[in-house]
Amino acid sequence: MRPLLFTLFLLHSCLREGNSNLPEDLTLLKTDFALRLYQSVAEDRNGTNVVISPARVTIPLEMLEFGAQGNTGWQLAESPGYTTQDQTVRQFLHAINAKLPNSRQGTKMELACTLFVQAGMSLSPCFLEQVSWWGNCSLEPANLSEPNSTTVQTEDWASRQSAGKRKIVHLDEDMSGEGPGGWTWDRGGAAFAQLVLVGTMSFQSAWWQRFSSTDTQLLPFTCAQGFVLQVPVKYQMAEVSYGQYQEPVGHQTEALALAYLGSAESTPGAAS
């Protein structure tokens, strides 16, 4: 089966509200960042499948920018293409994030961030106030110099909704995605870490145009070993937004917007 890299990113319809060009500009910048993130990941994922969420990258970047200065602050602002140091942008994005926990028209979206701070480290009161105000973030003290004895607890919203459980992440686990933890924690760098930001985002909805069980058919999928499996697949015909572009290196990329129930979100997917 052809390798697939699928990029999930949520575009909020409320970004298009208002009389100025700010909502439209931020929508374009976030879309551009998602595509650049996809291209960066695709370079290192030769022949493998992966799902990424740019929203889980941009929100921590926005948060960390509150405490960054000089070249670090410039680099954090350059990645997404906008800066939370701009009061208009900051207030606008905060209003968007504040709407995330709301459920509407069968759509559920939740965001949570936890900033773990090395015990004894002093932080600016202004930074603490801004961080706690952003992205449903909470602050927790931690002994980051001893990953073997430190346990980071972060809400796994999807699991909580289905089973009411909390996800436990141990800092000494293999966090590269290859081990049980699914994360990366560098033991050598742990002794120098002062801040660890953990963010989670969940999204649950239904297709705008639902699939019918009567439209299921068996389709052949060729495995890496060469044998063919017959897999039951539901299908439908629908109007969707589609586009394609060619990267400077000549790699062809196709983009498809999958419409979900409710007009507030859409989930474009980029496939190679």
PDB file of C-alpha atoms in Angstrom:
ATOM      1  CA  MET A   1       0.000   0.000   0.000  1.00  0.00           C
ATOM      2  CA  ARG A   2       1.301   3.459  -0.850  1.00  0.00           C
ATOM      3  CA  PRO A   3       2.816   5.293   2.136  1.00  0.00           C
ATOM      4  CA  LEU A   4       0.576   8.013   3.454  1.00  0.00           C
ATOM      5  CA  LEU A   5       1.352  11.030   5.579  1.00  0.00           C
ATOM      6  CA  PHE A   6      -1.802  12.631   6.878  1.00  0.00           C
ATOM      7  CA  THR A   7      -1.792  16.081   8.462  1.00  0.00           C
ATOM      8  CA  LEU A   8      -4.675  17.101  10.705  1.00  0.00           C
ATOM      9  CA  PHE A   9      -5.211  20.758  11.495  1.00  0.00           C
ATOM     10  CA  LEU A  10      -8.313  22.564  12.649  1.00  0.00           C
ATOM     11  CA  LEU A  11      -9.361  25.756  10.938  1.00  0.00           C
ATOM     12  CA  HIS A  12     -11.925  27.640  12.982  1.00  0.00           C
ATOM     13  CA  SER A  13     -14.673  29.411  11.113  1.00  0.00           C
ATOM     14  CA  CYS A  14     -14.583  32.141  13.746  1.00  0.00           C
ATOM     15  CA  LEU A  15     -11.173  33.090  12.381  1.00  0.00           C
ATOM     16  CA  ARG A  16     -13.049  34.482   9.430  1.00  0.00           C
ATOM     17  CA  GLU A  17     -15.294  36.673  11.545  1.00  0.00           C
ATOM     18  CA  GLY A  18     -14.737  40.376  12.007  1.00  0.00           C
ATOM     19  CA  ASN A  19     -14.294  43.388   9.801  1.00  0.00           C
ATOM     20  CA  SER A  20     -10.493  43.418   9.528  1.00  0.00           C
ATOM     21  CA  ASN A  21      -8.159  41.171   7.583  1.00  0.00           C
ATOM     22  CA  LEU A  22      -6.660  39.695  10.767  1.00  0.00           C
ATOM     23  CA  PRO A  23      -8.885  36.573  10.830  1.00  0.00           C
ATOM     24  CA  GLU A  24      -8.137  35.792   7.185  1.00  0.00           C
ATOM     25  CA  ASP A  25      -4.424  36.504   7.595  1.00  0.00           C
ATOM     26  CA  LEU A  26      -4.115  34.206  10.623  1.00  0.00           C
ATOM     27  CA  THR A  27      -6.027  31.458   8.841  1.00  0.00           C
ATOM     28  CA  LEU A  28      -3.606  31.634   5.917  1.00  0.00           C
ATOM     29  CA  LEU A  29      -0.571  31.738   8.224  1.00  0.00           C
ATOM     30  CA  LYS A  30      -1.761  28.719  10.201  1.00  0.00           C
ATOM     31  CA  THR A  31      -2.448  26.818   6.987  1.00  0.00           C
ATOM     32  CA  ASP A  32       0.979  27.725   5.632  1.00  0.00           C
ATOM     33  CA  PHE A  33       2.602  26.571   8.883  1.00  0.00           C
ATOM     34  CA  ALA A  34       0.724  23.266   8.715  1.00  0.00           C
ATOM     35  CA  LEU A  35       1.981  22.628   5.181  1.00  0.00           C
ATOM     36  CA  ARG A  36       5.562  23.545   6.118  1.00  0.00           C
ATOM     37  CA  LEU A  37       5.350  21.253   9.133  1.00  0.00           C
ATOM     38  CA  TYR A  38       4.089  18.475   6.872  1.00  0.00           C
ATOM     39  CA  GLN A  39       6.972  18.995   4.466  1.00  0.00           C
ATOM     40  CA  SER A  40       9.484  18.921   7.305  1.00  0.00           C
ATOM     41  CA  VAL A  41       8.073  15.700   8.726  1.00  0.00           C
ATOM     42  CA  ALA A  42       7.771  14.097   5.293  1.00  0.00           C
ATOM     43  CA  GLU A  43      11.499  14.510   4.690  1.00  0.00           C
ATOM     44  CA  ASP A  44      12.304  12.224   7.624  1.00  0.00           C
ATOM     45  CA  ARG A  45       9.449   9.750   7.103  1.00  0.00           C
ATOM     46  CA  ASN A  46      10.532   7.897   4.010  1.00  0.00           C
ATOM     47  CA  GLY A  47       7.983   5.189   3.283  1.00  0.00           C
ATOM     48  CA  THR A  48       6.165   5.344   6.636  1.00  0.00           C
ATOM     49  CA  ASN A  49       2.741   6.520   7.775  1.00  0.00           C
ATOM     50  CA  VAL A  50       2.272   9.281  10.340  1.00  0.00           C
ATOM     51  CA  VAL A  51      -0.467  11.569  11.659  1.00  0.00           C
ATOM     52  CA  ILE A  52       0.467  14.996  13.030  1.00  0.00           C
ATOM     53  CA  SER A  53      -1.469  17.911  14.530  1.00  0.00           C
ATOM     54  CA  PRO A  54      -0.021  21.380  13.842  1.00  0.00           C
ATOM     55  CA  ALA A  55      -2.368  22.879  16.447  1.00  0.00           C
ATOM     56  CA  ARG A  56      -0.477  20.999  19.161  1.00  0.00           C
ATOM     57  CA  VAL A  57       2.704  22.659  17.898  1.00  0.00           C
ATOM     58  CA  THR A  58       1.530  26.239  17.382  1.00  0.00           C
ATOM     59  CA  ILE A  59      -0.210  26.647  20.747  1.00  0.00           C
ATOM     60  CA  PRO A  60       2.907  25.755  22.810  1.00  0.00           C
ATOM     61  CA  LEU A  61       4.975  28.038  20.551  1.00  0.00           C
ATOM     62  CA  GLU A  62       2.535  30.864  21.226  1.00  0.00           C
ATOM     63  CA  MET A  63       2.754  30.177  24.945  1.00  0.00           C
ATOM     64  CA  LEU A  64       6.553  30.007  25.138  1.00  0.00           C
ATOM     65  CA  GLU A  65       6.843  33.275  23.237  1.00  0.00           C
ATOM     66  CA  PHE A  66       5.483  35.122  26.272  1.00  0.00           C
ATOM     67  CA  GLY A  67       8.766  34.523  28.083  1.00  0.00           C
ATOM     68  CA  ALA A  68      11.171  34.699  25.140  1.00  0.00           C
ATOM     69  CA  GLN A  69      13.366  37.628  24.205  1.00  0.00           C
ATOM     70  CA  GLY A  70      15.982  38.480  21.610  1.00  0.00           C
ATOM     71  CA  ASN A  71      16.871  35.841  19.034  1.00  0.00           C
ATOM     72  CA  THR A  72      14.815  33.145  20.793  1.00  0.00           C
ATOM     73  CA  GLY A  73      11.691  35.286  20.662  1.00  0.00           C
ATOM     74  CA  TRP A  74      12.330  36.083  17.005  1.00  0.00           C
ATOM     75  CA  GLN A  75      12.697  32.385  16.126  1.00  0.00           C
ATOM     76  CA  LEU A  76       9.496  31.446  17.962  1.00  0.00           C
ATOM     77  CA  ALA A  77       7.578  34.161  16.093  1.00  0.00           C
ATOM     78  CA  GLU A  78       9.143  33.283  12.740  1.00  0.00           C
ATOM     79  CA  SER A  79       7.956  29.668  12.768  1.00  0.00           C
ATOM     80  CA  PRO A  80       4.178  30.321  12.698  1.00  0.00           C
ATOM     81  CA  GLY A  81       4.597  33.711  10.983  1.00  0.00           C
ATOM     82  CA  TYR A  82       2.860  35.804  13.661  1.00  0.00           C
ATOM     83  CA  THR A  83       3.615  36.897  17.222  1.00  0.00           C
ATOM     84  CA  THR A  84       1.596  36.800  20.423  1.00  0.00           C
ATOM     85  CA  GLN A  85       3.525  39.885  21.523  1.00  0.00           C
ATOM     86  CA  ASP A  86       1.092  41.777  19.289  1.00  0.00           C
ATOM     87  CA  GLN A  87      -1.794  42.627  21.601  1.00  0.00           C
ATOM     88  CA  THR A  88      -4.417  42.414  18.847  1.00  0.00           C
ATOM     89  CA  VAL A  89      -3.224  38.967  17.775  1.00  0.00           C
ATOM     90  CA  ARG A  90      -2.951  37.815  21.396  1.00  0.00           C
ATOM     91  CA  GLN A  91      -6.491  38.840  22.304  1.00  0.00           C
ATOM     92  CA  PHE A  92      -7.918  37.395  19.105  1.00  0.00           C
ATOM     93  CA  LEU A  93      -6.238  33.988  19.520  1.00  0.00           C
ATOM     94  CA  HIS A  94      -7.159  33.837  23.195  1.00  0.00           C
ATOM     95  CA  ALA A  95     -10.805  34.360  22.281  1.00  0.00           C
ATOM     96  CA  ILE A  96     -10.531  31.461  19.817  1.00  0.00           C
ATOM     97  CA  ASN A  97      -8.871  29.153  22.369  1.00  0.00           C
ATOM     98  CA  ALA A  98     -11.503  30.032  24.967  1.00  0.00           C
ATOM     99  CA  LYS A  99     -14.203  28.630  22.674  1.00  0.00           C
ATOM    100  CA  LEU A 100     -12.526  25.233  22.249  1.00  0.00           C
ATOM    101  CA  PRO A 101     -14.069  23.436  25.264  1.00  0.00           C
ATOM    102  CA  ASN A 102     -17.565  24.193  23.985  1.00  0.00           C
ATOM    103  CA  SER A 103     -19.482  21.396  22.298  1.00  0.00           C
ATOM    104  CA  ARG A 104     -21.814  22.290  19.475  1.00  0.00           C
ATOM    105  CA  GLN A 105     -23.653  20.437  16.739  1.00  0.00           C
ATOM    106  CA  GLY A 106     -22.143  17.102  17.697  1.00  0.00           C
ATOM    107  CA  THR A 107     -18.588  18.471  17.735  1.00  0.00           C
ATOM    108  CA  LYS A 108     -16.358  18.230  20.813  1.00  0.00           C
ATOM    109  CA  MET A 109     -12.976  19.889  21.074  1.00  0.00           C
ATOM    110  CA  GLU A 110     -10.826  20.261  24.176  1.00  0.00           C
ATOM    111  CA  LEU A 111      -7.375  21.667  24.843  1.00  0.00           C
ATOM    112  CA  ALA A 112      -5.140  21.364  27.893  1.00  0.00           C
ATOM    113  CA  CYS A 113      -1.519  22.312  28.564  1.00  0.00           C
ATOM    114  CA  THR A 114       0.639  21.781  31.634  1.00  0.00           C
ATOM    115  CA  LEU A 115       3.904  23.611  32.184  1.00  0.00           C
ATOM    116  CA  PHE A 116       6.180  21.652  34.522  1.00  0.00           C
ATOM    117  CA  VAL A 117       8.717  23.925  36.211  1.00  0.00           C
ATOM    118  CA  GLN A 118      11.913  22.793  37.904  1.00  0.00           C
ATOM    119  CA  ALA A 119      11.405  23.132  41.650  1.00  0.00           C
ATOM    120  CA  GLY A 120      13.092  26.264  42.961  1.00  0.00           C
ATOM    121  CA  MET A 121      13.209  28.004  39.590  1.00  0.00           C
ATOM    122  CA  SER A 122      12.015  31.615  39.684  1.00  0.00           C
ATOM    123  CA  LEU A 123       9.722  32.824  36.898  1.00  0.00           C
ATOM    124  CA  SER A 124       8.453  36.287  36.097  1.00  0.00           C
ATOM    125  CA  PRO A 125       4.985  36.922  37.600  1.00  0.00           C
ATOM    126  CA  CYS A 126       3.979  38.491  34.278  1.00  0.00           C
ATOM    127  CA  PHE A 127       4.996  35.328  32.401  1.00  0.00           C
ATOM    128  CA  LEU A 128       3.106  33.114  34.865  1.00  0.00           C
ATOM    129  CA  GLU A 129      -0.017  35.232  34.484  1.00  0.00           C
ATOM    130  CA  GLN A 130       0.116  35.140  30.689  1.00  0.00           C
ATOM    131  CA  VAL A 131       0.793  31.396  30.514  1.00  0.00           C
ATOM    132  CA  SER A 132      -2.027  30.504  32.905  1.00  0.00           C
ATOM    133  CA  TRP A 133      -4.311  32.658  30.738  1.00  0.00           C
ATOM    134  CA  TRP A 134      -3.370  30.824  27.539  1.00  0.00           C
ATOM    135  CA  GLY A 135      -4.493  27.477  26.162  1.00  0.00           C
ATOM    136  CA  ASN A 136      -6.174  26.229  29.350  1.00  0.00           C
ATOM    137  CA  CYS A 137      -2.718  25.920  30.893  1.00  0.00           C
ATOM    138  CA  SER A 138      -1.796  24.952  34.433  1.00  0.00           C
ATOM    139  CA  LEU A 139       1.605  25.093  36.130  1.00  0.00           C
ATOM    140  CA  GLU A 140       3.110  22.292  38.215  1.00  0.00           C
ATOM    141  CA  PRO A 141       6.444  22.059  40.071  1.00  0.00           C
ATOM    142  CA  ALA A 142       8.608  19.055  39.199  1.00  0.00           C
ATOM    143  CA  ASN A 143      12.053  17.623  39.852  1.00  0.00           C
ATOM    144  CA  LEU A 144      13.199  17.435  36.244  1.00  0.00           C
ATOM    145  CA  SER A 145      16.755  16.502  37.186  1.00  0.00           C
ATOM    146  CA  GLU A 146      15.605  13.015  38.220  1.00  0.00           C
ATOM    147  CA  PRO A 147      13.499  11.563  35.404  1.00  0.00           C
ATOM    148  CA  ASN A 148      13.537   8.109  36.997  1.00  0.00           C
ATOM    149  CA  SER A 149      11.612   9.374  40.015  1.00  0.00           C
ATOM    150  CA  THR A 150       9.536  12.037  38.273  1.00  0.00           C
ATOM    151  CA  THR A 151       6.125  11.249  36.839  1.00  0.00           C
ATOM    152  CA  VAL A 152       4.363  13.727  34.615  1.00  0.00           C
ATOM    153  CA  GLN A 153       0.573  13.464  34.663  1.00  0.00           C
ATOM    154  CA  THR A 154      -1.351  15.003  31.800  1.00  0.00           C
ATOM    155  CA  GLU A 155      -4.997  14.727  30.874  1.00  0.00           C
ATOM    156  CA  ASP A 156      -5.655  12.411  27.962  1.00  0.00           C
ATOM    157  CA  TRP A 157      -8.982  13.931  26.939  1.00  0.00           C
ATOM    158  CA  ALA A 158      -9.953  11.205  24.530  1.00  0.00           C
ATOM    159  CA  SER A 159      -9.413   8.507  27.155  1.00  0.00           C
ATOM    160  CA  ARG A 160     -11.174  10.567  29.787  1.00  0.00           C
ATOM    161  CA  GLN A 161     -14.257  10.912  27.611  1.00  0.00           C
ATOM    162  CA  SER A 162     -14.449   7.187  26.950  1.00  0.00           C
ATOM    163  CA  ALA A 163     -13.084   5.623  30.132  1.00  0.00           C
ATOM    164  CA  GLY A 164     -12.570   8.409  32.641  1.00  0.00           C
ATOM    165  CA  LYS A 165      -8.881   7.648  32.930  1.00  0.00           C
ATOM    166  CA  ARG A 166      -5.853   9.885  33.216  1.00  0.00           C
ATOM    167  CA  LYS A 167      -2.773   9.224  31.144  1.00  0.00           C
ATOM    168  CA  ILE A 168       0.465   8.789  33.066  1.00  0.00           C
ATOM    169  CA  VAL A 169       3.678   9.708  31.252  1.00  0.00           C
ATOM    170  CA  HIS A 170       6.976   8.763  32.871  1.00  0.00           C
ATOM    171  CA  LEU A 171       9.912  10.976  32.000  1.00  0.00           C
ATOM    172  CA  ASP A 172      12.208   7.956  31.852  1.00  0.00           C
ATOM    173  CA  GLU A 173      10.152   6.268  29.151  1.00  0.00           C
ATOM    174  CA  ASP A 174      11.273   6.101  25.556  1.00  0.00           C
ATOM    175  CA  MET A 175       9.337   9.021  24.084  1.00  0.00           C
ATOM    176  CA  SER A 176      10.573   8.676  20.517  1.00  0.00           C
ATOM    177  CA  GLY A 177       7.405   6.949  19.383  1.00  0.00           C
ATOM    178  CA  GLU A 178       9.249   3.637  19.135  1.00  0.00           C
ATOM    179  CA  GLY A 179       8.826   2.539  22.758  1.00  0.00           C
ATOM    180  CA  PRO A 180       5.838   2.091  25.074  1.00  0.00           C
ATOM    181  CA  GLY A 181       5.765   5.751  26.078  1.00  0.00           C
ATOM    182  CA  GLY A 182       5.571   7.136  22.561  1.00  0.00           C
ATOM    183  CA  TRP A 183       7.480  10.291  23.606  1.00  0.00           C
ATOM    184  CA  THR A 184      11.112  11.375  23.756  1.00  0.00           C
ATOM    185  CA  TRP A 185      12.983  12.369  26.885  1.00  0.00           C
ATOM    186  CA  ASP A 186      16.721  12.875  26.614  1.00  0.00           C
ATOM    187  CA  ARG A 187      18.328  11.644  29.816  1.00  0.00           C
ATOM    188  CA  GLY A 188      21.445  13.689  29.144  1.00  0.00           C
ATOM    189  CA  GLY A 189      19.450  16.873  28.697  1.00  0.00           C
ATOM    190  CA  ALA A 190      17.180  16.159  31.650  1.00  0.00           C
ATOM    191  CA  ALA A 191      19.731  17.540  34.108  1.00  0.00           C
ATOM    192  CA  PHE A 192      19.628  20.912  32.313  1.00  0.00           C
ATOM    193  CA  ALA A 193      15.868  21.095  31.722  1.00  0.00           C
ATOM    194  CA  GLN A 194      14.075  23.850  33.587  1.00  0.00           C
ATOM    195  CA  LEU A 195      10.719  23.780  31.816  1.00  0.00           C
ATOM    196  CA  VAL A 196       8.705  20.979  30.224  1.00  0.00           C
ATOM    197  CA  LEU A 197       5.512  21.840  28.365  1.00  0.00           C
ATOM    198  CA  VAL A 198       2.996  19.044  27.771  1.00  0.00           C
ATOM    199  CA  GLY A 199      -0.042  19.783  25.623  1.00  0.00           C
ATOM    200  CA  THR A 200      -3.034  17.704  24.595  1.00  0.00           C
ATOM    201  CA  MET A 201      -5.839  18.429  22.155  1.00  0.00           C
ATOM    202  CA  SER A 202      -8.806  16.227  21.327  1.00  0.00           C
ATOM    203  CA  PHE A 203     -11.322  16.532  18.530  1.00  0.00           C
ATOM    204  CA  GLN A 204     -14.451  14.443  18.110  1.00  0.00           C
ATOM    205  CA  SER A 205     -17.142  14.860  15.503  1.00  0.00           C
ATOM    206  CA  ALA A 206     -18.982  13.078  12.709  1.00  0.00           C
ATOM    207  CA  TRP A 207     -18.750  13.300   8.956  1.00  0.00           C
ATOM    208  CA  TRP A 208     -20.848  16.082   7.480  1.00  0.00           C
ATOM    209  CA  GLN A 209     -22.100  13.568   4.937  1.00  0.00           C
ATOM    210  CA  ARG A 210     -22.399  10.279   6.777  1.00  0.00           C
ATOM    211  CA  PHE A 211     -21.216   6.981   5.350  1.00  0.00           C
ATOM    212  CA  SER A 212     -23.822   4.306   4.752  1.00  0.00           C
ATOM    213  CA  SER A 213     -23.204   0.718   5.834  1.00  0.00           C
ATOM    214  CA  THR A 214     -24.817  -0.410   2.593  1.00  0.00           C
ATOM    215  CA  ASP A 215     -21.979   1.249   0.662  1.00  0.00           C
ATOM    216  CA  THR A 216     -19.348  -1.133   2.021  1.00  0.00           C
ATOM    217  CA  GLN A 217     -17.250  -3.160  -0.371  1.00  0.00           C
ATOM    218  CA  LEU A 218     -14.070  -5.222  -0.220  1.00  0.00           C
ATOM    219  CA  LEU A 219     -11.014  -3.543  -1.702  1.00  0.00           C
ATOM    220  CA  PRO A 220      -7.553  -5.078  -2.174  1.00  0.00           C
ATOM    221  CA  PHE A 221      -4.613  -3.726  -0.143  1.00  0.00           C
ATOM    222  CA  THR A 222      -1.116  -4.936  -0.932  1.00  0.00           C
ATOM    223  CA  CYS A 223       1.077  -5.403   2.154  1.00  0.00           C
ATOM    224  CA  ALA A 224       4.806  -4.757   2.294  1.00  0.00           C
ATOM    225  CA  GLN A 225       5.415  -8.510   2.137  1.00  0.00           C
ATOM    226  CA  GLY A 226       3.630  -8.652  -1.204  1.00  0.00           C
ATOM    227  CA  PHE A 227       0.442 -10.495  -0.280  1.00  0.00           C
ATOM    228  CA  VAL A 228      -2.972  -8.908  -0.823  1.00  0.00           C
ATOM    229  CA  LEU A 229      -5.631  -8.426   1.851  1.00  0.00           C
ATOM    230  CA  GLN A 230      -9.310  -7.840   1.156  1.00  0.00           C
ATOM    231  CA  VAL A 231     -10.363  -5.025   3.478  1.00  0.00           C
ATOM    232  CA  PRO A 232     -13.982  -3.862   3.940  1.00  0.00           C
ATOM    233  CA  VAL A 233     -14.151  -0.172   3.050  1.00  0.00           C
ATOM    234  CA  LYS A 234     -17.046   2.253   3.177  1.00  0.00           C
ATOM    235  CA  TYR A 235     -17.230   4.763   0.372  1.00  0.00           C
ATOM    236  CA  GLN A 236     -19.337   7.687  -0.768  1.00  0.00           C
ATOM    237  CA  MET A 237     -19.402  10.369  -3.416  1.00  0.00           C
ATOM    238  CA  ALA A 238     -19.303  13.939  -2.125  1.00  0.00           C
ATOM    239  CA  GLU A 239     -18.124  17.424  -3.022  1.00  0.00           C
ATOM    240  CA  VAL A 240     -14.893  18.296  -1.201  1.00  0.00           C
ATOM    241  CA  SER A 241     -12.207  20.948  -1.456  1.00  0.00           C
ATOM    242  CA  TYR A 242      -9.160  19.553  -3.225  1.00  0.00           C
ATOM    243  CA  GLY A 243      -5.834  20.968  -4.285  1.00  0.00           C
ATOM    244  CA  GLN A 244      -2.334  19.942  -5.234  1.00  0.00           C
ATOM    245  CA  TYR A 245       1.033  21.625  -5.294  1.00  0.00           C
ATOM    246  CA  GLN A 246       4.594  20.765  -6.175  1.00  0.00           C
ATOM    247  CA  GLU A 247       7.423  21.332  -3.716  1.00  0.00           C
ATOM    248  CA  PRO A 248      10.695  22.931  -4.882  1.00  0.00           C
ATOM    249  CA  VAL A 249      12.359  19.501  -4.869  1.00  0.00           C
ATOM    250  CA  GLY A 250       9.690  18.241  -7.264  1.00  0.00           C
ATOM    251  CA  HIS A 251       7.655  16.238  -4.752  1.00  0.00           C
ATOM    252  CA  GLN A 252       3.936  16.290  -5.596  1.00  0.00           C
ATOM    253  CA  THR A 253       1.512  16.816  -2.713  1.00  0.00           C
ATOM    254  CA  GLU A 254      -2.270  16.528  -2.741  1.00  0.00           C
ATOM    255  CA  ALA A 255      -4.561  18.190  -0.177  1.00  0.00           C
ATOM    256  CA  LEU A 256      -8.121  17.163   0.620  1.00  0.00           C
ATOM    257  CA  ALA A 257     -10.529  18.900   3.039  1.00  0.00           C
ATOM    258  CA  LEU A 258     -12.781  16.450   4.880  1.00  0.00           C
ATOM    259  CA  ALA A 259     -15.976  18.138   6.068  1.00  0.00           C
ATOM    260  CA  TYR A 260     -17.148  17.373   9.607  1.00  0.00           C
ATOM    261  CA  LEU A 261     -20.510  17.945  11.235  1.00  0.00           C
ATOM    262  CA  GLY A 262     -20.851  21.605  12.125  1.00  0.00           C
ATOM    263  CA  SER A 263     -19.411  24.472  10.134  1.00  0.00           C
ATOM    264  CA  ALA A 264     -16.923  25.519  12.816  1.00  0.00           C
ATOM    265  CA  GLU A 265     -14.157  23.093  11.896  1.00  0.00           C
ATOM    266  CA  SER A 266     -12.673  21.431   8.867  1.00  0.00           C
ATOM    267  CA  THR A 267      -9.860  18.927   8.735  1.00  0.00           C
ATOM    268  CA  PRO A 268      -7.678  19.142   5.643  1.00  0.00           C
ATOM    269  CA  GLY A 269      -5.397  16.214   4.960  1.00  0.00           C
ATOM    270  CA  ALA A 270      -2.157  16.315   3.013  1.00  0.00           C
ATOM    271  CA  ALA A 271      -1.140  13.074   1.364  1.00  0.00           C
ATOM    272  CA  SER A 272       1.960  12.183  -0.587  1.00  0.00           C
TER     273      SER A 272
END
